[in-house]
């Protein structure tokens, strides 16, 4: 699993994301960016998200 904290890129945002992989996280972040921040993720932002991805433990069966 991967985890990402929006506040690492957008100061003040406390939203956290958990996903199975990079693409899963990115899909959630794209939707969140549009809905909450009115921004479209460009290449630079995608790179920032990737740089701040953390490994998260699998949730078990
Ligand atoms: Zn956010």
PDB file of C-alpha atoms in Angstrom, residues 12-56:
ATOM      1  CA  UNK A  12      -2.889  23.508   5.420  1.00  0.00           C
ATOM      2  CA  UNK A  13      -4.712  20.548   3.872  1.00  0.00           C
ATOM      3  CA  UNK A  14      -5.076  17.614   6.262  1.00  0.00           C
ATOM      4  CA  UNK A  15      -6.478  15.099   3.771  1.00  0.00           C
ATOM      5  CA  UNK A  16      -4.646  11.775   3.611  1.00  0.00           C
ATOM      6  CA  UNK A  17      -4.871   9.128   0.919  1.00  0.00           C
ATOM      7  CA  UNK A  18      -4.298   5.401   1.011  1.00  0.00           C
ATOM      8  CA  UNK A  19      -4.035   3.366  -2.163  1.00  0.00           C
ATOM      9  CA  UNK A  20      -2.836   0.092  -3.559  1.00  0.00           C
ATOM     10  CA  UNK A  21      -0.206   1.731  -5.740  1.00  0.00           C
ATOM     11  CA  UNK A  22       0.948   4.990  -7.312  1.00  0.00           C
ATOM     12  CA  UNK A  23      -1.835   5.050  -9.912  1.00  0.00           C
ATOM     13  CA  UNK A  24      -4.515   4.465  -7.276  1.00  0.00           C
ATOM     14  CA  UNK A  25      -3.221   7.346  -5.173  1.00  0.00           C
ATOM     15  CA  UNK A  26      -2.872   9.648  -8.176  1.00  0.00           C
ATOM     16  CA  UNK A  27      -6.462   9.032  -9.283  1.00  0.00           C
ATOM     17  CA  UNK A  28      -7.693  10.025  -5.819  1.00  0.00           C
ATOM     18  CA  UNK A  29      -5.421  13.061  -5.656  1.00  0.00           C
ATOM     19  CA  UNK A  30      -6.513  14.273  -9.101  1.00  0.00           C
ATOM     20  CA  UNK A  31     -10.168  14.142  -8.005  1.00  0.00           C
ATOM     21  CA  UNK A  32      -9.358  15.799  -4.674  1.00  0.00           C
ATOM     22  CA  UNK A  33      -7.315  18.538  -6.340  1.00  0.00           C
ATOM     23  CA  UNK A  34     -10.194  19.370  -8.675  1.00  0.00           C
ATOM     24  CA  UNK A  35     -12.869  19.213  -6.015  1.00  0.00           C
ATOM     25  CA  UNK A  36     -11.117  20.827  -3.056  1.00  0.00           C
ATOM     26  CA  UNK A  37      -8.339  22.979  -4.478  1.00  0.00           C
ATOM     27  CA  UNK A  38      -9.597  23.804  -7.963  1.00  0.00           C
ATOM     28  CA  UNK A  39      -6.277  22.725  -9.445  1.00  0.00           C
ATOM     29  CA  UNK A  40      -5.396  20.321 -12.219  1.00  0.00           C
ATOM     30  CA  UNK A  41      -2.368  18.147 -11.588  1.00  0.00           C
ATOM     31  CA  UNK A  42       0.287  18.956 -14.151  1.00  0.00           C
ATOM     32  CA  UNK A  43       3.574  17.088 -14.580  1.00  0.00           C
ATOM     33  CA  UNK A  44       5.252  19.084 -11.842  1.00  0.00           C
ATOM     34  CA  UNK A  45       2.525  18.357  -9.313  1.00  0.00           C
ATOM     35  CA  UNK A  46       2.443  14.677 -10.212  1.00  0.00           C
ATOM     36  CA  UNK A  47       6.206  14.563  -9.593  1.00  0.00           C
ATOM     37  CA  UNK A  48       5.686  16.257  -6.212  1.00  0.00           C
ATOM     38  CA  UNK A  49       3.031  13.725  -5.245  1.00  0.00           C
ATOM     39  CA  UNK A  50       5.308  10.862  -6.273  1.00  0.00           C
ATOM     40  CA  UNK A  51       8.176  12.346  -4.276  1.00  0.00           C
ATOM     41  CA  UNK A  52       5.979  12.429  -1.166  1.00  0.00           C
ATOM     42  CA  UNK A  53       4.471   8.934  -1.474  1.00  0.00           C
ATOM     43  CA  UNK A  54       5.100   6.816   1.604  1.00  0.00           C
ATOM     44  CA  UNK A  55       4.941   3.071   2.058  1.00  0.00           C
ATOM     45  CA  UNK A  56       1.980   2.024   4.164  1.00  0.00           C
TER      46      UNK A  56
END
